[in-house]
Amino acid sequence: METQEGVSKQSIRERIWDYMESHDIADFPRPVHHRIPNFKGSYLAGQSIRDLEVFAGTQEVKVDPDKPLEGVRFLALQSKKTLLVPTPRLRTGLFNKITPPPGATRDILRKCATSQGVRNFSVPVGLDSSVLVDLVVVGSVAVSEKGWRIGKGEGYADLEYAMMVSMGAVHKGTPVVTIVHDCQVVDIPEALVEDHDLTVDYILTPTRVITTGCARPKPTGIMWSKVSCEMLTKIPVLRNLREREKQAGKDVTLRDEPGSQQPAPGPIRRPQDRPQAGPTSGCQRLEGVTGAAEGYVTWTQPWKTANSVTSASKLSEVP
């Protein structure tokens, strides 16, 4: 999506990624392009969440598995809160609950907070489990002081939140926090923010705690008209949620399903992707469409855009 000023979500991403690499702000894993970027000081920035009242009063915290959020995951475990982490690309479910071994030391808790620990010390949480998330912590590529957020372009954070709404795990008052470097706090044109985009209430940086006061409503559930058949074949839990909502009488027509009013998107290809077999019954397969959740937000944005390195006035906040 483009604004009249020529700024797109992808151009903002590219500008942030380039700046973090060229100024050696980026930290492992590098390069940070096409990732939620880790940065020097991310661990300490995450630790400042303990000063938020919304963290002190929580029991269940959902934290994304991104590297810059490792400090928050560790603090949640250290504070004896229930820590939920989304499963990678949502392929085996929505959440995993991190379960440290009995008597876990500080070092073991720190290991549990890493990506390896998430794999080794977790159990899946089913749709029928009683889950009520008090706080959501997400990674971001860019965020504005108004609370507008841009992720890495695959749409998983937006989709995860919408799925949590659908299963009753969050409500409209559930606060959302993100941890970023100061250079990632930029002006984002409101024209780029769509109804399914997740906004944030608090931004933690190495130098600031920003309360956004964002009044824009968060997603109220899964927008099935944005979901493709391709996504449904790759995310089993999404199929289960769709069946539940269908039985409840909701309109669950997919974007590329017969009867949909949404135009079919053009294909998005990346060299490493290969066609997937086994389309869902009733869906017309989208040949060459990639990224399980990418279509949820970025059908109109190729993986790299022609203006991906455009220096726009709207990004003047990036030094």
CSV table of C-alpha atoms in Angstrom, one decimal:
chain,number,residue,atom,x,y,z
A,1,MET,CA,0.0,0.0,0.0
A,2,GLU,CA,1.3,3.4,-0.9
A,3,THR,CA,0.4,6.9,0.5
A,4,GLN,CA,0.5,10.0,-1.6
A,5,GLU,CA,3.9,10.8,-0.1
A,6,GLY,CA,5.2,7.5,-1.7
A,7,VAL,CA,5.8,5.8,1.7
A,8,SER,CA,4.9,2.1,2.0
A,9,LYS,CA,5.2,-0.3,4.9
A,10,GLN,CA,8.0,-2.0,3.0
A,11,SER,CA,9.9,1.2,2.4
A,12,ILE,CA,9.8,1.9,6.2
A,13,ARG,CA,11.0,-1.7,6.9
A,14,GLU,CA,13.9,-1.4,4.5
A,15,ARG,CA,14.9,2.0,5.9
A,16,ILE,CA,14.9,0.7,9.5
A,17,TRP,CA,16.8,-2.5,8.6
A,18,ASP,CA,19.4,-0.6,6.6
A,19,TYR,CA,19.9,2.0,9.3
A,20,MET,CA,20.3,-0.6,12.1
A,21,GLU,CA,22.9,-2.6,10.1
A,22,SER,CA,24.9,0.4,8.8
A,23,HIS,CA,25.1,2.0,12.3
A,24,ASP,CA,26.0,-1.3,14.0
A,25,ILE,CA,22.8,-1.1,16.2
A,26,ALA,CA,21.8,-4.6,15.0
A,27,ASP,CA,22.6,-7.6,17.1
A,28,PHE,CA,22.6,-11.4,16.6
A,29,PRO,CA,21.1,-12.8,14.4
A,30,ARG,CA,22.3,-10.7,11.5
A,31,PRO,CA,21.6,-9.4,9.0
A,32,VAL,CA,18.4,-8.2,10.5
A,33,HIS,CA,16.6,-7.8,7.1
A,34,HIS,CA,13.3,-9.7,6.9
A,35,ARG,CA,13.4,-10.3,10.6
A,36,ILE,CA,12.0,-8.6,13.8
A,37,PRO,CA,15.4,-7.0,14.3
A,38,ASN,CA,17.4,-7.7,17.5
A,39,PHE,CA,19.5,-4.8,18.7
A,40,LYS,CA,22.2,-3.9,21.2
A,41,GLY,CA,20.4,-3.2,24.5
A,42,SER,CA,17.3,-5.2,23.8
A,43,TYR,CA,17.7,-7.3,26.9
A,44,LEU,CA,17.8,-4.3,29.2
A,45,ALA,CA,15.0,-2.5,27.3
A,46,GLY,CA,12.8,-5.6,27.9
A,47,GLN,CA,13.6,-5.6,31.6
A,48,SER,CA,12.0,-2.2,32.0
A,49,ILE,CA,8.6,-3.9,31.5
A,50,ARG,CA,8.7,-4.8,35.2
A,51,ASP,CA,8.1,-1.1,35.9
A,52,LEU,CA,4.7,-1.2,34.1
A,53,GLU,CA,1.7,-1.7,36.3
A,54,VAL,CA,0.1,-3.8,33.6
A,55,PHE,CA,3.0,-6.3,34.0
A,56,ALA,CA,2.9,-6.4,37.8
A,57,GLY,CA,-0.7,-7.4,37.8
A,58,THR,CA,-0.6,-10.1,35.1
A,59,GLN,CA,-0.8,-13.9,35.5
A,60,GLU,CA,-0.6,-15.1,31.9
A,61,VAL,CA,1.7,-13.3,29.4
A,62,LYS,CA,1.9,-14.1,25.7
A,63,VAL,CA,5.4,-13.1,24.3
A,64,ASP,CA,6.4,-13.7,20.7
A,65,PRO,CA,9.5,-15.8,20.1
A,66,ASP,CA,11.6,-13.1,18.6
A,67,LYS,CA,15.2,-12.6,19.8
A,68,PRO,CA,14.8,-9.0,21.1
A,69,LEU,CA,12.0,-10.3,23.4
A,70,GLU,CA,14.1,-12.9,25.2
A,71,GLY,CA,14.6,-10.6,28.2
A,72,VAL,CA,10.9,-10.3,28.7
A,73,ARG,CA,10.4,-14.0,28.5
A,74,PHE,CA,13.0,-14.5,31.1
A,75,LEU,CA,11.5,-11.9,33.4
A,76,ALA,CA,8.0,-13.5,33.0
A,77,LEU,CA,9.4,-16.9,34.1
A,78,GLN,CA,11.5,-15.3,36.9
A,79,SER,CA,8.3,-13.6,38.1
A,80,LYS,CA,6.5,-17.0,38.1
A,81,LYS,CA,4.0,-15.9,35.5
A,82,THR,CA,2.4,-18.3,33.0
A,83,LEU,CA,4.4,-17.7,29.8
A,84,LEU,CA,2.7,-18.5,26.4
A,85,VAL,CA,4.7,-18.4,23.2
A,86,PRO,CA,3.2,-18.8,19.7
A,87,THR,CA,4.2,-21.9,17.9
A,88,PRO,CA,6.5,-21.3,14.9
A,89,ARG,CA,4.5,-20.1,11.9
A,90,LEU,CA,1.4,-21.5,13.8
A,91,ARG,CA,1.9,-24.9,12.1
A,92,THR,CA,1.2,-27.1,15.2
A,93,GLY,CA,-1.2,-24.9,17.1
A,94,LEU,CA,-1.5,-21.4,18.5
A,95,PHE,CA,0.4,-21.5,21.8
A,96,ASN,CA,3.1,-23.4,23.7
A,97,LYS,CA,3.2,-23.0,27.5
A,98,ILE,CA,6.8,-22.8,28.8
A,99,THR,CA,7.2,-25.2,31.6
A,100,PRO,CA,10.6,-25.0,33.4
A,101,PRO,CA,11.8,-28.0,35.3
A,102,PRO,CA,11.0,-28.1,39.0
A,103,GLY,CA,13.5,-26.1,41.0
A,104,ALA,CA,14.9,-24.4,37.9
A,105,THR,CA,17.8,-22.1,38.6
A,106,ARG,CA,18.2,-18.6,37.2
A,107,ASP,CA,20.5,-20.0,34.5
A,108,ILE,CA,17.9,-22.6,33.5
A,109,LEU,CA,15.1,-20.0,33.4
A,110,ARG,CA,17.3,-18.0,31.1
A,111,LYS,CA,17.8,-21.0,28.9
A,112,CYS,CA,14.0,-21.6,28.9
A,113,ALA,CA,13.6,-18.1,27.6
A,114,THR,CA,15.7,-18.7,24.5
A,115,SER,CA,14.4,-20.1,21.2
A,116,GLN,CA,16.0,-23.5,22.0
A,117,GLY,CA,14.4,-23.4,25.5
A,118,VAL,CA,11.0,-22.7,23.9
A,119,ARG,CA,11.4,-25.9,21.9
A,120,ASN,CA,12.7,-28.0,24.8
A,121,PHE,CA,10.6,-26.8,27.8
A,122,SER,CA,7.1,-26.3,26.4
A,123,VAL,CA,3.8,-28.1,26.1
A,124,PRO,CA,1.1,-27.3,23.5
A,125,VAL,CA,-2.0,-25.4,24.6
A,126,GLY,CA,-5.2,-26.6,22.8
A,127,LEU,CA,-8.1,-24.5,21.7
A,128,ASP,CA,-10.2,-26.0,24.5
A,129,SER,CA,-7.8,-25.0,27.2
A,130,SER,CA,-8.8,-22.2,29.6
A,131,VAL,CA,-6.5,-19.3,28.5
A,132,LEU,CA,-7.0,-15.7,29.5
A,133,VAL,CA,-4.0,-13.6,28.4
A,134,ASP,CA,-3.4,-10.6,30.6
A,135,LEU,CA,-0.7,-9.0,28.5
A,136,VAL,CA,0.6,-9.4,24.9
A,137,VAL,CA,4.2,-8.6,24.0
A,138,VAL,CA,5.0,-8.4,20.3
A,139,GLY,CA,8.1,-7.6,18.2
A,140,SER,CA,8.1,-4.8,15.7
A,141,VAL,CA,10.2,-3.5,12.8
A,142,ALA,CA,8.8,0.0,13.2
A,143,VAL,CA,6.3,1.7,15.5
A,144,SER,CA,5.0,5.2,16.0
A,145,GLU,CA,4.4,7.1,19.2
A,146,LYS,CA,0.7,6.9,18.3
A,147,GLY,CA,0.8,3.1,18.6
A,148,TRP,CA,0.8,2.2,14.9
A,149,ARG,CA,2.9,-0.9,14.3
A,150,ILE,CA,4.7,-2.5,11.4
A,151,GLY,CA,6.0,-6.0,11.6
A,152,LYS,CA,8.3,-7.9,9.2
A,153,GLY,CA,5.5,-8.3,6.6
A,154,GLU,CA,4.2,-11.8,7.2
A,155,GLY,CA,1.2,-10.9,9.4
A,156,TYR,CA,1.7,-13.5,12.1
A,157,ALA,CA,1.3,-11.1,15.1
A,158,ASP,CA,-1.9,-9.6,13.6
A,159,LEU,CA,-3.3,-13.1,12.9
A,160,GLU,CA,-2.2,-14.5,16.3
A,161,TYR,CA,-4.1,-11.7,18.1
A,162,ALA,CA,-7.2,-12.1,15.9
A,163,MET,CA,-7.1,-15.9,16.7
A,164,MET,CA,-6.8,-15.1,20.4
A,165,VAL,CA,-9.8,-12.9,20.2
A,166,SER,CA,-11.8,-15.6,18.4
A,167,MET,CA,-10.9,-18.2,21.1
A,168,GLY,CA,-11.7,-15.7,23.9
A,169,ALA,CA,-8.1,-15.5,25.2
A,170,VAL,CA,-8.0,-11.7,25.0
A,171,HIS,CA,-10.4,-8.8,25.1
A,172,LYS,CA,-10.4,-5.3,23.8
A,173,GLY,CA,-8.8,-4.0,27.0
A,174,THR,CA,-5.8,-6.4,26.9
A,175,PRO,CA,-2.7,-4.3,26.7
A,176,VAL,CA,-0.1,-4.8,24.0
A,177,VAL,CA,3.6,-3.9,24.5
A,178,THR,CA,6.5,-3.8,22.1
A,179,ILE,CA,10.2,-3.6,22.6
A,180,VAL,CA,12.3,-1.7,20.0
A,181,HIS,CA,15.4,0.5,19.6
A,182,ASP,CA,14.8,4.2,19.6
A,183,CYS,CA,15.6,4.4,15.9
A,184,GLN,CA,12.6,2.1,15.2
A,185,VAL,CA,10.2,4.7,16.6
A,186,VAL,CA,9.2,6.7,13.6
A,187,ASP,CA,6.3,8.6,12.0
A,188,ILE,CA,3.9,6.1,10.3
A,189,PRO,CA,1.2,7.6,8.1
A,190,GLU,CA,-2.2,6.5,9.4
A,191,ALA,CA,-3.2,5.7,5.8
A,192,LEU,CA,-1.0,2.7,6.1
A,193,VAL,CA,-2.8,1.3,9.1
A,194,GLU,CA,-5.5,-1.2,8.2
A,195,ASP,CA,-8.4,-2.7,10.3
A,196,HIS,CA,-6.6,-6.0,10.9
A,197,ASP,CA,-3.3,-4.3,12.0
A,198,LEU,CA,-2.4,-4.7,15.6
A,199,THR,CA,-1.7,-1.5,17.5
A,200,VAL,CA,0.4,-1.2,20.7
A,201,ASP,CA,-0.3,0.5,24.0
A,202,TYR,CA,3.3,0.7,25.3
A,203,ILE,CA,6.7,1.0,23.6
A,204,LEU,CA,9.8,0.2,25.5
A,205,THR,CA,13.2,1.4,24.2
A,206,PRO,CA,16.6,1.5,25.8
A,207,THR,CA,16.0,5.1,26.8
A,208,ARG,CA,12.2,5.5,27.0
A,209,VAL,CA,8.9,4.1,28.1
A,210,ILE,CA,6.2,5.4,25.8
A,211,THR,CA,2.5,5.2,26.6
A,212,THR,CA,0.8,5.6,23.3
A,213,GLY,CA,-2.8,6.2,24.4
A,214,CYS,CA,-3.8,4.6,21.2
A,215,ALA,CA,-7.6,4.7,20.8
A,216,ARG,CA,-7.8,2.9,17.5
A,217,PRO,CA,-9.7,-0.4,18.1
A,218,LYS,CA,-7.7,-3.5,17.9
A,219,PRO,CA,-8.8,-6.4,15.7
A,220,THR,CA,-12.1,-7.9,16.9
A,221,GLY,CA,-11.5,-11.3,15.5
A,222,ILE,CA,-10.4,-13.1,12.4
A,223,MET,CA,-11.3,-11.3,9.2
A,224,TRP,CA,-12.0,-14.3,7.1
A,225,SER,CA,-12.3,-12.3,3.9
A,226,LYS,CA,-8.5,-11.6,4.3
A,227,VAL,CA,-7.7,-15.3,4.8
A,228,SER,CA,-6.6,-17.4,1.8
A,229,CYS,CA,-7.1,-21.1,1.1
A,230,GLU,CA,-3.3,-21.3,1.2
A,231,MET,CA,-3.2,-20.1,4.7
A,232,LEU,CA,-5.9,-22.6,5.7
A,233,THR,CA,-3.9,-25.5,4.4
A,234,LYS,CA,-0.8,-24.5,6.3
A,235,ILE,CA,-2.4,-23.5,9.7
A,236,PRO,CA,-4.5,-26.4,11.1
A,237,VAL,CA,-5.6,-24.4,14.2
A,238,LEU,CA,-7.0,-21.8,11.8
A,239,ARG,CA,-9.2,-24.5,10.1
A,240,ASN,CA,-10.5,-25.5,13.6
A,241,LEU,CA,-11.4,-21.9,14.5
A,242,ARG,CA,-13.1,-21.5,11.2
A,243,GLU,CA,-15.2,-24.6,11.7
A,244,ARG,CA,-16.2,-23.3,15.1
A,245,GLU,CA,-17.2,-19.9,13.8
A,246,LYS,CA,-19.1,-21.5,10.9
A,247,GLN,CA,-21.1,-23.6,13.3
A,248,ALA,CA,-21.8,-20.4,15.3
A,249,GLY,CA,-23.4,-18.9,12.2
A,250,LYS,CA,-20.7,-16.4,11.3
A,251,ASP,CA,-19.7,-15.6,7.7
A,252,VAL,CA,-16.4,-17.4,7.2
A,253,THR,CA,-16.1,-17.0,3.4
A,254,LEU,CA,-12.5,-16.9,2.4
A,255,ARG,CA,-11.0,-14.3,0.1
A,256,ASP,CA,-10.4,-16.7,-2.8
A,257,GLU,CA,-13.3,-19.0,-2.1
A,258,PRO,CA,-16.3,-19.2,-4.5
A,259,GLY,CA,-18.8,-16.5,-3.5
A,260,SER,CA,-16.1,-14.2,-2.0
A,261,GLN,CA,-16.4,-10.5,-2.9
A,262,GLN,CA,-12.6,-10.1,-2.6
A,263,PRO,CA,-10.5,-9.9,-5.7
A,264,ALA,CA,-8.0,-12.7,-6.0
A,265,PRO,CA,-4.4,-11.5,-5.3
A,266,GLY,CA,-1.5,-11.8,-7.6
A,267,PRO,CA,1.1,-14.3,-6.8
A,268,ILE,CA,4.0,-13.6,-4.5
A,269,ARG,CA,7.1,-15.7,-5.0
A,270,ARG,CA,10.3,-16.1,-3.1
A,271,PRO,CA,13.1,-18.3,-4.5
A,272,GLN,CA,13.2,-20.7,-1.5
A,273,ASP,CA,9.5,-21.5,-1.6
A,274,ARG,CA,8.1,-24.5,-3.3
A,275,PRO,CA,4.5,-25.2,-4.2
A,276,GLN,CA,2.4,-26.9,-1.4
A,277,ALA,CA,0.1,-29.8,-2.1
A,278,GLY,CA,-3.3,-30.6,-0.7
A,279,PRO,CA,-5.7,-27.7,-1.0
A,280,THR,CA,-8.6,-27.4,1.4
A,281,SER,CA,-11.9,-28.7,0.1
A,282,GLY,CA,-13.9,-26.0,-1.5
A,283,CYS,CA,-10.9,-23.7,-2.1
A,284,GLN,CA,-9.2,-23.0,-5.4
A,285,ARG,CA,-5.5,-23.4,-4.8
A,286,LEU,CA,-3.4,-20.3,-5.3
A,287,GLU,CA,-0.3,-21.4,-7.3
A,288,GLY,CA,2.9,-19.9,-6.1
A,289,VAL,CA,1.4,-18.0,-3.1
A,290,THR,CA,3.9,-18.1,-0.2
A,291,GLY,CA,4.1,-17.2,3.5
A,292,ALA,CA,1.3,-18.8,5.6
A,293,ALA,CA,0.1,-15.5,7.0
A,294,GLU,CA,1.7,-13.1,4.5
A,295,GLY,CA,-1.6,-12.8,2.6
A,296,TYR,CA,-3.3,-11.6,5.7
A,297,VAL,CA,-1.7,-8.2,5.4
A,298,THR,CA,0.6,-7.8,2.4
A,299,TRP,CA,-0.9,-9.2,-0.8
A,300,THR,CA,-0.3,-5.8,-2.4
A,301,GLN,CA,3.3,-5.6,-1.2
A,302,PRO,CA,6.0,-7.7,-2.9
A,303,TRP,CA,8.8,-9.1,-0.8
A,304,LYS,CA,10.9,-6.1,-1.9
A,305,THR,CA,9.4,-3.1,-3.5
A,306,ALA,CA,10.8,-0.7,-6.0
A,307,ASN,CA,10.8,2.1,-3.5
A,308,SER,CA,12.3,0.0,-0.7
A,309,VAL,CA,15.2,2.3,-0.1
A,310,THR,CA,13.3,5.6,-0.7
A,311,SER,CA,14.2,8.3,1.8
A,312,ALA,CA,10.9,9.9,2.6
A,313,SER,CA,10.2,12.9,4.8
A,314,LYS,CA,7.8,10.8,6.9
A,315,LEU,CA,10.9,8.8,8.1
A,316,SER,CA,12.8,11.8,9.2
A,317,GLU,CA,12.7,10.5,12.8
A,318,VAL,CA,15.3,7.9,11.8
A,319,PRO,CA,18.6,9.7,12.3
